[in-house]
XYZ file of N, CA and C in Angstrom:
774
model
N 1.287 20.969 -44.156
C 1.420 22.056 -44.539
C 2.492 22.329 -45.320
N 3.074 20.741 -45.471
C 4.571 20.822 -46.506
C 3.714 20.579 -47.788
N 2.742 19.632 -48.105
C 2.041 18.787 -49.092
C 1.408 20.033 -49.493
N 0.600 20.732 -48.760
C -0.518 22.351 -49.645
C 0.456 23.422 -50.049
N 1.874 23.520 -49.934
C 2.349 24.871 -49.737
C 3.335 24.374 -51.627
N 3.206 25.693 -52.037
C 3.035 25.599 -53.012
C 5.275 25.973 -54.276
N 6.243 26.475 -52.783
C 7.151 26.284 -53.324
C 8.325 24.763 -53.380
N 7.609 24.724 -51.772
C 8.900 22.776 -51.173
C 7.999 21.849 -52.076
N 9.137 21.407 -52.299
C 8.256 19.760 -53.217
C 9.188 18.641 -52.655
N 10.572 19.108 -52.183
C 11.050 18.320 -51.032
C 11.721 18.692 -49.767
N 10.608 17.179 -48.982
C 10.777 17.275 -47.438
C 12.227 15.544 -46.575
N 13.073 16.568 -46.993
C 13.733 15.573 -45.522
C 13.537 14.778 -44.456
N 13.090 14.554 -44.096
C 13.148 14.120 -42.197
C 14.171 12.922 -41.930
N 14.574 13.763 -40.948
C 15.813 13.374 -40.411
C 16.007 12.823 -38.489
N 16.828 11.597 -38.409
C 16.857 11.303 -37.084
C 17.452 9.927 -36.992
N 17.453 8.824 -35.977
C 18.063 7.740 -35.541
C 17.445 6.492 -35.517
N 18.312 5.387 -35.974
C 17.266 4.051 -36.950
C 16.331 4.082 -35.265
N 15.336 3.459 -35.577
C 14.340 3.533 -34.276
C 13.213 4.227 -33.428
N 13.711 5.841 -35.158
C 12.317 6.684 -34.194
C 11.729 7.809 -34.394
N 11.364 6.539 -35.919
C 9.472 6.895 -35.995
C 9.521 7.176 -37.765
N 10.502 7.337 -38.293
C 10.785 8.068 -39.369
C 9.949 7.234 -40.353
N 9.941 5.427 -40.669
C 8.805 5.270 -41.619
C 7.488 5.168 -41.045
N 7.588 5.453 -39.663
C 5.898 5.107 -39.040
C 5.498 6.654 -39.434
N 6.345 8.330 -39.400
C 5.714 9.448 -39.577
C 5.148 9.247 -41.061
N 6.025 9.552 -41.964
C 5.280 8.676 -43.474
C 4.563 8.574 -43.591
N 4.360 6.711 -42.654
C 3.129 6.019 -43.400
C 1.746 6.714 -43.028
N 1.192 6.879 -41.860
C 0.704 8.141 -40.954
C 0.381 9.148 -42.258
N 1.520 10.244 -42.321
C 1.349 10.674 -43.008
C 0.969 10.878 -44.688
N 1.106 9.847 -45.185
C 1.098 9.040 -46.836
C -1.168 8.442 -46.492
N -1.076 8.790 -45.174
C -2.543 7.845 -45.428
C -3.605 9.227 -45.119
N -2.386 9.939 -44.106
C -3.738 11.134 -44.149
C -3.901 11.568 -45.333
N -2.635 11.850 -46.730
C -3.326 12.633 -47.880
C -4.394 12.089 -48.773
N -4.003 10.277 -48.325
C -4.705 9.451 -49.680
C -5.937 9.689 -49.361
N -5.951 9.651 -47.981
C -7.802 10.196 -47.855
C -7.883 11.379 -48.609
N -6.925 12.995 -48.491
C -6.867 14.133 -49.327
C -7.202 14.013 -50.644
N -6.722 12.953 -51.579
C -7.339 12.896 -52.889
C -5.902 12.323 -53.228
N -4.418 12.810 -53.467
C -3.043 12.504 -53.163
C -3.392 11.351 -54.100
N -2.264 11.364 -55.198
C -1.622 10.190 -55.435
C -0.915 9.213 -54.469
N -0.605 7.938 -54.072
C 0.213 7.741 -53.331
C 1.150 6.962 -53.309
N 2.479 7.391 -53.702
C 3.519 6.372 -53.900
C 4.841 5.964 -53.478
N 5.296 4.810 -52.979
C 6.350 4.147 -52.275
C 6.786 4.148 -52.402
N 8.202 4.025 -53.021
C 9.186 4.382 -53.706
C 10.227 3.217 -53.083
N 10.821 2.145 -54.229
C 11.860 1.296 -54.002
C 13.567 1.809 -54.634
N 14.335 2.619 -53.424
C 15.092 3.181 -54.259
C 16.191 2.734 -54.987
N 16.417 1.031 -55.533
C 16.579 1.298 -55.603
C 16.788 0.695 -57.219
N 15.124 0.805 -57.069
C 14.453 1.403 -58.958
C 14.840 2.502 -58.734
N 14.328 3.310 -58.386
C 14.351 4.480 -58.399
C 15.675 5.471 -59.310
N 17.102 4.892 -58.677
C 18.566 5.345 -58.810
C 19.396 4.027 -60.302
N 18.105 3.161 -60.125
C 18.957 2.953 -62.044
C 17.991 3.896 -63.353
N 17.112 4.283 -63.099
C 15.709 4.000 -64.413
C 15.183 5.527 -63.458
N 14.987 6.555 -64.325
C 14.249 8.113 -64.206
C 12.579 7.577 -64.935
N 12.862 6.801 -65.719
C 11.189 6.413 -66.515
C 10.228 6.828 -66.554
N 10.409 5.890 -64.483
C 9.149 5.835 -63.920
C 8.026 7.571 -63.662
N 8.707 8.514 -63.784
C 8.384 9.882 -63.299
C 7.928 10.257 -65.224
N 8.495 9.649 -66.386
C 7.756 9.829 -66.781
C 5.996 9.341 -66.902
N 6.862 8.334 -66.941
C 5.248 7.621 -66.617
C 4.034 7.640 -66.491
N 4.261 8.785 -65.413
C 2.589 8.645 -64.144
C 2.249 10.362 -64.993
N 1.450 9.983 -64.866
C -0.057 11.431 -64.710
C 0.778 12.833 -64.067
N 1.672 13.980 -64.739
C 2.656 15.028 -63.933
C 1.753 15.706 -63.428
N 0.541 16.177 -63.930
C -0.222 17.147 -62.784
C -0.968 16.771 -61.972
N -0.967 15.591 -61.583
C -1.987 14.846 -60.949
C -1.139 15.238 -59.344
N -1.903 15.329 -57.687
C -1.627 15.774 -57.165
C -0.571 14.255 -56.658
N 1.019 14.488 -56.803
C 1.477 13.572 -56.123
C 2.335 12.747 -55.346
N 2.025 12.517 -53.985
C 3.181 12.747 -53.016
C 4.855 10.955 -53.187
N 5.501 11.503 -53.273
C 6.277 9.972 -53.331
C 6.923 10.432 -52.222
N 7.533 8.414 -51.094
C 7.498 8.547 -50.015
C 9.190 7.924 -50.301
N 10.557 8.050 -49.679
C 11.597 7.023 -50.083
C 12.019 7.362 -48.808
N 12.371 5.927 -47.803
C 12.644 5.618 -46.618
C 14.246 4.668 -47.149
N 15.514 5.487 -46.105
C 16.908 5.341 -46.094
C 17.074 4.745 -47.328
N 17.110 6.196 -47.764
C 17.592 5.487 -49.633
C 19.335 5.515 -48.958
N 20.426 4.473 -50.046
C 21.601 4.675 -49.749
C 22.629 5.356 -50.780
N 22.168 5.302 -52.046
C 22.403 5.783 -53.009
C 22.256 7.928 -52.583
N 23.708 8.413 -52.673
C 23.415 9.812 -52.444
C 23.348 10.379 -53.704
N 23.272 9.961 -55.305
C 22.872 10.542 -56.512
C 21.671 10.332 -56.474
N 20.371 9.972 -55.916
C 19.410 10.057 -56.146
C 18.350 11.345 -55.575
N 18.760 11.698 -54.047
C 18.090 13.102 -54.176
C 18.643 14.575 -54.853
N 19.788 13.548 -56.250
C 19.743 14.435 -56.765
C 18.942 14.483 -57.771
N 18.830 13.856 -58.398
C 18.185 13.271 -58.921
C 16.549 12.930 -58.766
N 16.443 13.782 -57.940
C 15.323 13.678 -57.632
C 14.240 14.980 -57.821
N 15.489 16.015 -57.737
C 15.480 16.452 -57.432
C 15.218 17.446 -59.153
N 15.841 16.724 -59.982
C 15.629 18.057 -60.951
C 14.984 17.586 -61.473
N 14.259 15.667 -61.298
C 12.981 15.255 -61.729
C 11.500 16.538 -61.524
N 11.577 17.006 -60.429
C 10.677 17.835 -59.559
C 10.872 19.110 -60.326
N 11.746 19.289 -61.089
C 11.853 21.239 -61.690
C 11.225 21.252 -62.986
N 10.207 20.289 -63.316
C 9.849 20.892 -64.231
C 7.950 21.750 -64.164
N 7.837 22.037 -64.646
C 6.940 22.563 -64.782
C 5.214 21.583 -64.431
N 5.299 20.819 -64.942
C 4.064 20.185 -65.151
C 4.281 19.002 -64.054
N 5.458 18.679 -63.154
C 5.067 18.202 -61.830
C 5.433 18.929 -60.729
N 4.649 20.581 -61.106
C 4.534 21.417 -59.294
C 3.819 20.604 -58.139
N 2.325 19.793 -58.586
C 2.246 19.648 -57.873
C 2.427 18.319 -57.295
N 3.759 17.671 -57.743
C 3.973 16.546 -56.785
C 4.931 17.117 -54.913
N 5.292 16.184 -54.428
C 5.937 16.362 -53.500
C 6.711 15.201 -53.492
N 7.907 15.196 -51.993
C 8.726 14.071 -52.247
C 9.264 14.440 -50.583
N 8.788 12.962 -49.298
C 9.256 13.555 -48.778
C 10.530 12.031 -48.257
N 11.396 12.100 -48.024
C 12.806 11.653 -47.896
C 12.903 11.137 -46.368
N 12.940 10.297 -45.427
C 13.399 9.766 -44.571
C 15.004 9.306 -44.645
N 15.670 9.798 -43.532
C 17.649 10.101 -43.837
C 17.561 9.240 -42.129
N 18.279 8.567 -42.259
C 18.847 7.751 -41.045
C 20.342 8.927 -40.627
N 20.427 10.016 -39.504
C 20.809 11.016 -39.147
C 22.553 10.242 -39.998
N 23.646 9.837 -40.097
C 24.447 9.328 -40.064
C 24.579 10.005 -41.836
N 23.450 9.451 -42.593
C 23.622 9.532 -43.708
C 23.081 11.022 -44.062
N 22.471 12.047 -42.887
C 21.953 13.112 -43.343
C 23.211 14.637 -44.569
N 24.224 13.842 -43.903
C 25.078 15.022 -44.936
C 25.189 14.855 -46.333
N 24.230 14.190 -46.928
C 24.292 14.356 -48.311
C 22.957 15.398 -48.967
N 22.303 15.742 -47.701
C 21.162 16.137 -47.545
C 21.693 18.575 -47.785
N 23.710 18.688 -47.153
C 22.922 19.788 -46.240
C 23.807 20.704 -47.909
N 23.833 19.615 -48.822
C 24.531 21.263 -50.058
C 23.095 21.541 -50.933
N 22.397 20.599 -50.088
C 21.003 21.111 -51.398
C 19.714 21.854 -50.076
N 20.501 21.777 -49.198
C 20.190 23.660 -47.897
C 19.164 24.395 -48.857
N 19.988 24.797 -49.599
C 19.870 26.300 -49.986
C 19.118 26.499 -51.460
N 18.614 25.055 -51.824
C 17.724 25.015 -53.631
C 16.661 25.403 -52.990
N 15.655 25.681 -53.203
C 14.816 26.593 -54.042
C 13.353 25.889 -53.502
N 13.571 24.222 -53.948
C 12.724 23.689 -53.658
C 12.353 22.353 -52.349
N 14.171 22.477 -51.507
C 13.848 21.611 -50.036
C 13.254 22.493 -49.565
N 12.952 21.876 -48.675
C 11.956 22.511 -47.489
C 13.313 22.396 -46.370
N 13.633 22.728 -45.623
C 14.400 22.672 -43.869
C 13.833 21.489 -43.114
N 14.736 20.253 -43.152
C 15.080 18.797 -42.513
C 14.078 18.913 -41.285
N 13.837 17.902 -41.061
C 12.594 18.196 -40.107
C 13.004 16.146 -39.769
N 13.239 17.259 -38.331
C 14.555 16.828 -37.721
C 13.957 15.744 -36.437
N 14.280 14.243 -36.011
C 13.145 13.270 -34.716
C 14.126 13.187 -33.816
N 14.203 13.940 -32.600
C 14.578 13.741 -31.938
C 14.262 12.652 -31.205
N 15.167 11.814 -29.823
C 14.930 10.991 -28.712
C 13.152 12.005 -28.362
N 12.990 10.649 -27.752
C 11.962 11.103 -26.059
C 12.220 11.019 -25.090
N 11.468 12.167 -24.331
C 12.552 12.169 -23.082
C 12.236 10.886 -22.008
N 12.764 11.123 -21.079
C 12.838 10.081 -20.105
C 11.686 9.870 -19.788
N 10.808 11.696 -19.451
C 9.320 11.166 -18.920
C 7.996 10.461 -19.457
N 7.977 10.881 -21.212
C 7.924 10.767 -22.491
C 8.038 9.378 -22.891
N 9.113 9.215 -22.316
C 9.889 7.433 -22.092
C 9.193 6.309 -21.897
N 8.628 6.682 -20.315
C 7.942 5.886 -19.529
C 6.844 6.234 -19.939
N 6.021 6.936 -20.182
C 4.621 7.356 -20.225
C 4.211 5.687 -21.601
N 4.832 5.873 -22.768
C 5.427 4.850 -23.419
C 5.055 4.394 -23.369
N 5.755 3.385 -22.733
C 6.272 1.862 -22.882
C 5.288 1.540 -21.426
N 4.913 2.608 -21.087
C 3.299 2.158 -19.247
C 1.683 1.862 -20.148
N 2.005 2.766 -20.694
C 0.666 2.655 -21.599
C 0.859 1.225 -22.496
N 1.816 1.249 -22.895
C 2.674 -0.457 -23.475
C 1.452 -1.782 -22.867
N 2.196 -1.450 -22.067
C 2.047 -2.173 -20.743
C 0.970 -2.514 -19.392
N 0.108 -1.487 -19.747
C -1.110 -0.582 -19.243
C -1.432 -0.826 -17.880
N -0.304 0.236 -18.553
C 0.057 0.498 -16.229
C 0.912 0.216 -15.286
N 1.529 -1.265 -15.647
C 1.651 -2.419 -14.851
C 3.208 -2.134 -15.058
N 4.558 -1.094 -14.782
C 4.789 -1.223 -15.096
C 5.915 -0.544 -14.170
N 7.216 -1.241 -12.980
C 6.917 -0.673 -12.156
C 7.912 0.557 -12.488
N 8.552 1.782 -11.626
C 9.166 2.716 -11.898
C 10.041 2.628 -11.993
N 10.817 1.761 -11.393
C 12.632 1.271 -10.832
C 12.713 0.675 -12.678
N 12.446 0.613 -12.683
C 12.519 -0.687 -14.553
C 12.645 0.554 -15.515
N 11.387 1.303 -15.648
C 11.107 2.129 -16.536
C 11.806 3.178 -16.871
N 13.130 3.669 -15.686
C 14.324 4.623 -15.701
C 15.186 3.350 -15.967
N 15.207 2.333 -15.983
C 16.262 1.349 -16.332
C 15.785 1.118 -18.102
N 14.962 0.802 -18.243
C 14.815 1.148 -19.907
C 14.478 2.190 -20.628
N 14.577 3.214 -19.894
C 14.681 4.610 -20.290
C 17.005 4.399 -20.621
N 17.493 4.504 -19.057
C 18.579 4.452 -19.862
C 19.357 3.654 -20.917
N 19.101 2.632 -21.265
C 19.052 1.244 -21.686
C 18.830 2.428 -24.049
N 17.598 2.619 -23.822
C 17.172 2.570 -25.119
C 17.680 4.461 -25.095
N 17.735 4.921 -24.344
C 17.353 6.223 -25.028
C 17.431 7.569 -25.523
N 15.544 6.349 -24.835
C 14.284 7.376 -25.645
C 13.372 6.916 -27.146
N 14.646 6.414 -27.063
C 13.646 6.016 -29.243
C 13.247 5.100 -29.391
N 11.741 5.061 -29.394
C 10.783 4.642 -29.577
C 11.227 3.137 -30.060
N 11.859 3.186 -31.070
C 11.339 1.613 -31.516
C 11.408 0.935 -30.605
N 13.255 0.938 -29.992
C 13.241 0.449 -28.414
C 12.037 0.078 -27.267
N 11.837 1.247 -27.353
C 10.749 1.103 -25.985
C 10.381 0.724 -26.761
N 9.365 0.471 -27.532
C 8.357 -0.117 -28.421
C 8.323 -1.728 -28.124
N 9.770 -1.816 -28.294
C 10.326 -3.325 -28.764
C 10.377 -4.038 -27.148
N 11.269 -3.574 -26.593
C 10.737 -4.238 -24.916
C 10.016 -4.249 -23.911
N 8.799 -3.270 -24.793
C 7.564 -3.413 -23.601
C 6.883 -4.512 -24.315
N 7.233 -5.052 -25.531
C 6.129 -5.823 -26.412
C 6.652 -7.052 -25.543
N 8.414 -7.544 -25.697
C 9.076 -8.347 -25.228
C 8.481 -9.065 -23.774
N 7.700 -8.125 -22.778
C 7.837 -7.758 -22.203
C 5.953 -8.638 -21.644
N 5.826 -7.863 -22.151
C 3.910 -7.904 -22.289
C 4.258 -9.513 -23.200
N 4.976 -10.657 -23.473
C 4.920 -11.741 -23.953
C 5.590 -12.066 -22.790
N 5.981 -11.951 -22.275
C 6.549 -12.414 -20.773
C 7.659 -13.354 -21.111
N 8.642 -13.012 -22.560
C 10.207 -13.865 -23.332
C 10.769 -12.329 -22.727
N 10.793 -12.293 -21.256
C 11.587 -10.680 -20.736
C 11.170 -10.381 -19.013
N 12.867 -11.579 -19.299
C 12.200 -11.346 -17.424
C 12.457 -10.202 -16.863
N 14.355 -10.637 -17.046
C 14.927 -8.841 -16.455
C 15.058 -8.477 -17.741
N 15.778 -6.731 -17.455
C 16.143 -6.204 -18.411
C 17.889 -6.592 -19.041
N 18.037 -6.982 -19.814
C 19.469 -7.005 -21.360
C 20.171 -5.672 -20.391
N 21.284 -5.860 -20.431
C 22.039 -4.705 -20.873
C 22.400 -3.908 -21.496
N 22.416 -4.769 -22.615
C 22.933 -3.741 -23.592
C 21.423 -4.511 -24.602
N 21.470 -3.704 -25.844
C 20.366 -3.844 -27.110
C 20.835 -5.100 -28.010
N 22.157 -5.320 -28.863
C 22.504 -6.244 -28.875
C 21.347 -7.672 -27.833
N 21.030 -7.458 -26.878
C 20.867 -9.124 -25.501
C 19.574 -8.409 -26.313
N 19.090 -7.331 -26.235
C 17.446 -7.516 -26.450
C 17.235 -7.333 -28.190
N 17.590 -7.369 -29.363
C 17.683 -7.764 -30.440
C 17.530 -9.611 -29.833
N 18.432 -10.104 -30.273
C 18.569 -11.059 -29.939
C 17.660 -11.918 -29.509
N 16.667 -12.210 -28.441
C 15.559 -12.288 -27.047
C 14.481 -11.907 -28.605
N 14.666 -11.016 -29.271
C 13.505 -10.203 -30.249
C 13.722 -11.883 -31.165
N 14.875 -11.690 -31.723
C 14.878 -12.045 -32.718
C 14.958 -14.178 -32.146
N 15.029 -14.875 -31.215
C 14.157 -15.583 -31.138
C 13.148 -16.388 -30.884
N 12.035 -15.222 -30.121
C 11.190 -15.204 -29.721
C 9.773 -14.802 -31.941
N 10.590 -14.293 -32.141
C 10.509 -14.011 -33.546
C 10.469 -16.199 -34.162
N 11.704 -16.888 -34.011
C 11.660 -17.875 -34.397
C 11.034 -18.904 -33.823
N 11.166 -18.415 -32.377
C 9.971 -19.751 -31.506
C 8.469 -20.533 -32.212
N 8.516 -18.780 -32.759
C 6.465 -18.653 -33.366
C 7.087 -20.340 -34.225
N 7.897 -20.238 -35.153
C 7.726 -20.633 -36.785
C 7.946 -22.612 -36.197
N 8.036 -22.889 -34.976
C 8.203 -24.202 -34.776
C 9.291 -25.382 -35.555
N 9.567 -26.152 -34.631
C 10.268 -27.077 -35.106
C 9.789 -28.121 -36.221
N 10.879 -28.380 -37.088
C 12.005 -28.072 -37.421
C 12.386 -26.730 -37.805
N 11.194 -26.614 -38.791
C 10.843 -24.750 -39.550
C 12.666 -23.314 -38.677
N 12.662 -23.667 -36.873
C 13.083 -22.505 -36.736
C 14.795 -22.934 -37.768
N 15.410 -23.326 -37.412
C 16.513 -23.792 -37.502
C 17.318 -23.267 -39.875
N 16.144 -23.332 -39.517
C 16.189 -23.105 -41.552
C 15.331 -21.581 -41.464
N 14.884 -21.173 -40.616
C 14.234 -20.189 -40.681
C 15.494 -19.120 -39.622
N 16.207 -19.561 -39.415
C 17.342 -18.961 -38.639
C 18.947 -18.396 -39.937
N 18.510 -19.478 -40.383
C 19.342 -19.992 -41.817
C 19.067 -19.303 -43.028
N 17.328 -19.026 -43.242
C 17.738 -17.656 -44.270
C 17.465 -16.828 -43.365
N 17.144 -15.990 -42.788
C 17.155 -14.813 -41.983
C 19.149 -13.779 -42.197
N 19.825 -15.400 -41.836
C 21.179 -14.606 -42.816
C 21.884 -14.449 -43.535
N 21.219 -15.302 -44.532
C 21.128 -15.087 -45.627
C 20.865 -13.572 -45.789
N 19.486 -13.786 -46.028
C 18.708 -12.066 -46.032
C 19.580 -10.861 -45.674
N 19.839 -11.495 -44.611
C 20.725 -9.872 -43.945
C 21.609 -9.069 -44.633
N 22.712 -10.532 -45.459
C 23.764 -10.804 -46.399
C 22.908 -9.946 -47.974
N 22.586 -10.148 -47.927
C 21.623 -10.108 -49.395
C 21.063 -8.646 -49.144
N 20.789 -8.023 -47.826
C 20.493 -6.258 -48.025
C 18.790 -6.670 -48.343
N 17.991 -6.838 -49.499
C 16.957 -6.859 -49.193
C 16.683 -8.092 -51.135
N 15.620 -8.567 -50.247
C 15.308 -9.686 -52.252
C 14.459 -9.856 -52.617
N 14.311 -9.329 -54.239
C 12.583 -9.228 -54.804
C 12.741 -10.918 -54.746
N 10.950 -10.746 -54.540
C 10.189 -12.181 -54.629
C 9.197 -12.104 -56.289
N 9.390 -12.658 -56.695
C 8.888 -13.130 -58.028
C 7.746 -13.755 -57.779
N 6.457 -14.203 -59.264
C 5.323 -15.283 -58.743
C 6.331 -16.731 -58.644
N 5.436 -17.705 -57.709
C 5.413 -18.702 -58.265
C 6.486 -19.464 -59.632
N 5.260 -18.418 -59.932
C 6.260 -19.279 -61.395
C 7.263 -19.446 -61.786
N 7.939 -18.172 -61.410
C 9.611 -18.116 -61.487
C 10.382 -18.052 -61.159
N 11.787 -18.941 -61.412
C 12.082 -19.453 -61.118
C 13.148 -18.416 -60.504
N 14.282 -18.486 -60.076
C 14.977 -17.354 -58.999
C 16.182 -17.765 -58.402
N 17.353 -17.387 -58.415
C 18.836 -17.754 -58.633
C 18.442 -17.851 -57.410
N 17.585 -17.192 -56.486
C 17.980 -16.949 -54.870
C 17.432 -18.609 -54.080
N 16.404 -18.913 -54.989
C 15.475 -19.709 -54.225
C 16.352 -21.129 -54.809
N 17.097 -20.573 -55.341
C 17.784 -22.232 -55.917
C 19.207 -22.514 -55.175
N 19.522 -21.289 -54.476
C 20.482 -21.190 -54.039
C 20.122 -21.378 -51.969
N 18.617 -21.358 -51.813
C 18.626 -21.728 -50.480
C 18.035 -22.892 -50.914
N 17.711 -23.304 -51.718
C 17.710 -25.085 -51.822
C 19.010 -25.780 -51.780
N 20.228 -25.553 -51.975
C 21.798 -25.930 -51.496
C 22.133 -26.303 -49.948
N 21.262 -25.256 -49.594
C 21.260 -24.618 -48.229
C 20.426 -25.683 -47.072
N 19.601 -26.662 -47.733
C 18.662 -26.864 -46.655
C 16.811 -26.759 -46.725
N 16.706 -25.412 -47.767
C 15.747 -24.378 -47.683
C 15.282 -24.522 -48.908
N 14.059 -25.640 -49.288
C 13.253 -25.902 -50.617
C 12.092 -24.126 -51.019
N 12.371 -24.454 -52.035
C 11.723 -23.140 -52.642
C 10.885 -22.918 -52.283
N 9.004 -23.571 -51.834
C 7.902 -23.575 -51.330
C 8.475 -23.013 -50.204
N 9.398 -24.224 -49.761
C 9.123 -23.905 -47.591
C 9.661 -22.334 -47.348
N 10.779 -21.882 -48.492
C 11.448 -20.693 -48.305
C 10.642 -19.720 -48.585
N 9.066 -19.499 -49.677
C 8.223 -18.546 -49.939
C 7.716 -18.413 -47.986
N 6.819 -20.023 -48.358
C 6.614 -19.728 -46.562
C 6.748 -19.263 -45.251
N 8.972 -18.731 -45.704
C 9.111 -18.854 -44.202
C 9.188 -17.642 -43.963
N 8.972 -17.644 -45.525
C 9.055 -14.840 -45.763
C 7.213 -14.729 -45.416
N 7.436 -15.687 -45.226
C 5.770 -14.394 -45.185
C 4.972 -15.112 -43.511
N 5.781 -15.593 -42.905
C 5.900 -15.724 -41.538
C 6.840 -14.926 -40.996
N 8.255 -14.746 -40.931
C 8.405 -13.749 -40.733
C 8.265 -12.687 -41.504
N 7.122 -12.219 -41.725
C 6.830 -11.242 -42.751
C 5.873 -10.603 -41.561
N 5.332 -11.581 -41.111
C 4.055 -11.700 -40.190
C 4.507 -11.343 -38.982
N 5.493 -11.570 -38.406
C 6.596 -11.552 -36.785
C 6.935 -9.884 -37.159
N 7.149 -9.780 -38.018
C 7.539 -8.117 -37.882
C 8.745 -7.594 -38.146
N 9.546 -8.573 -37.947
C 10.991 -9.210 -38.463
C 11.804 -8.813 -39.193
N 10.807 -9.274 -40.702
C 10.864 -8.963 -42.335
C 10.298 -7.986 -42.248
N 10.232 -6.601 -43.400
C 10.142 -6.353 -43.489
C 10.169 -6.278 -45.252
N 8.239 -6.202 -46.012
C 7.492 -6.353 -47.480
C 7.526 -5.359 -47.846
N 8.217 -4.893 -48.845
C 8.058 -3.690 -49.510
C 6.978 -3.606 -51.350
N 6.457 -2.837 -51.585
C 5.873 -3.900 -52.633
C 4.276 -3.917 -52.914
N 4.426 -4.239 -54.041
C 2.849 -5.000 -54.522
C 2.958 -6.805 -54.157
N 2.321 -6.749 -52.828
C 1.175 -8.478 -52.851
C 3.535 -9.007 -51.626
């Protein structure tokens, strides 16, 4: 409905981490692509540095841009300015934002091109239990399902993660905190690497956590990050292999071409 509307061009989607914002964008964009829309999954860091990418694209083509959890509050202003031109009247932008960052969109709530934010709330307990039970083929006992809801407060990302760990038999009993669930998840991902890659994988994850994002160039390009990792006992090719494996486990996300 938003994509088909003639007056609204920016749709904010707001909710806490793990609520399903990125998944909503992904599924919605697939549907739009099937309807003939040009789909762009934006890299916020690149967009914040330059608006040239707007000018390099055919403005008249039906286009939907997805921006997932941007850090720069000025990015929304820049996007609205770029969409104001008549040549981009067929463009739509969907911006997913964590609840704690949503303050930046309030100043634009009365803007003619900005749609009222779609707010994604946590699931209620019956729906949470049904989701986890479906993931476990209906074999989960009700008291355990109640405990899972108490720990996750109905956030689908945590619900599905706990269900996945339980299905793999790496969650013998429910931990007391979400941090402990995350630790068990991390251990299960690293164990898939096998020795001696496990320790190298943990070191790589720690540096990725500090860097936030890492742009991976072609093998022929020598990168400062890979040179540094080599000093930490992880040769460049090993680091590339580990990144591929960590993306496959789901603990590292990959954006962009390839």
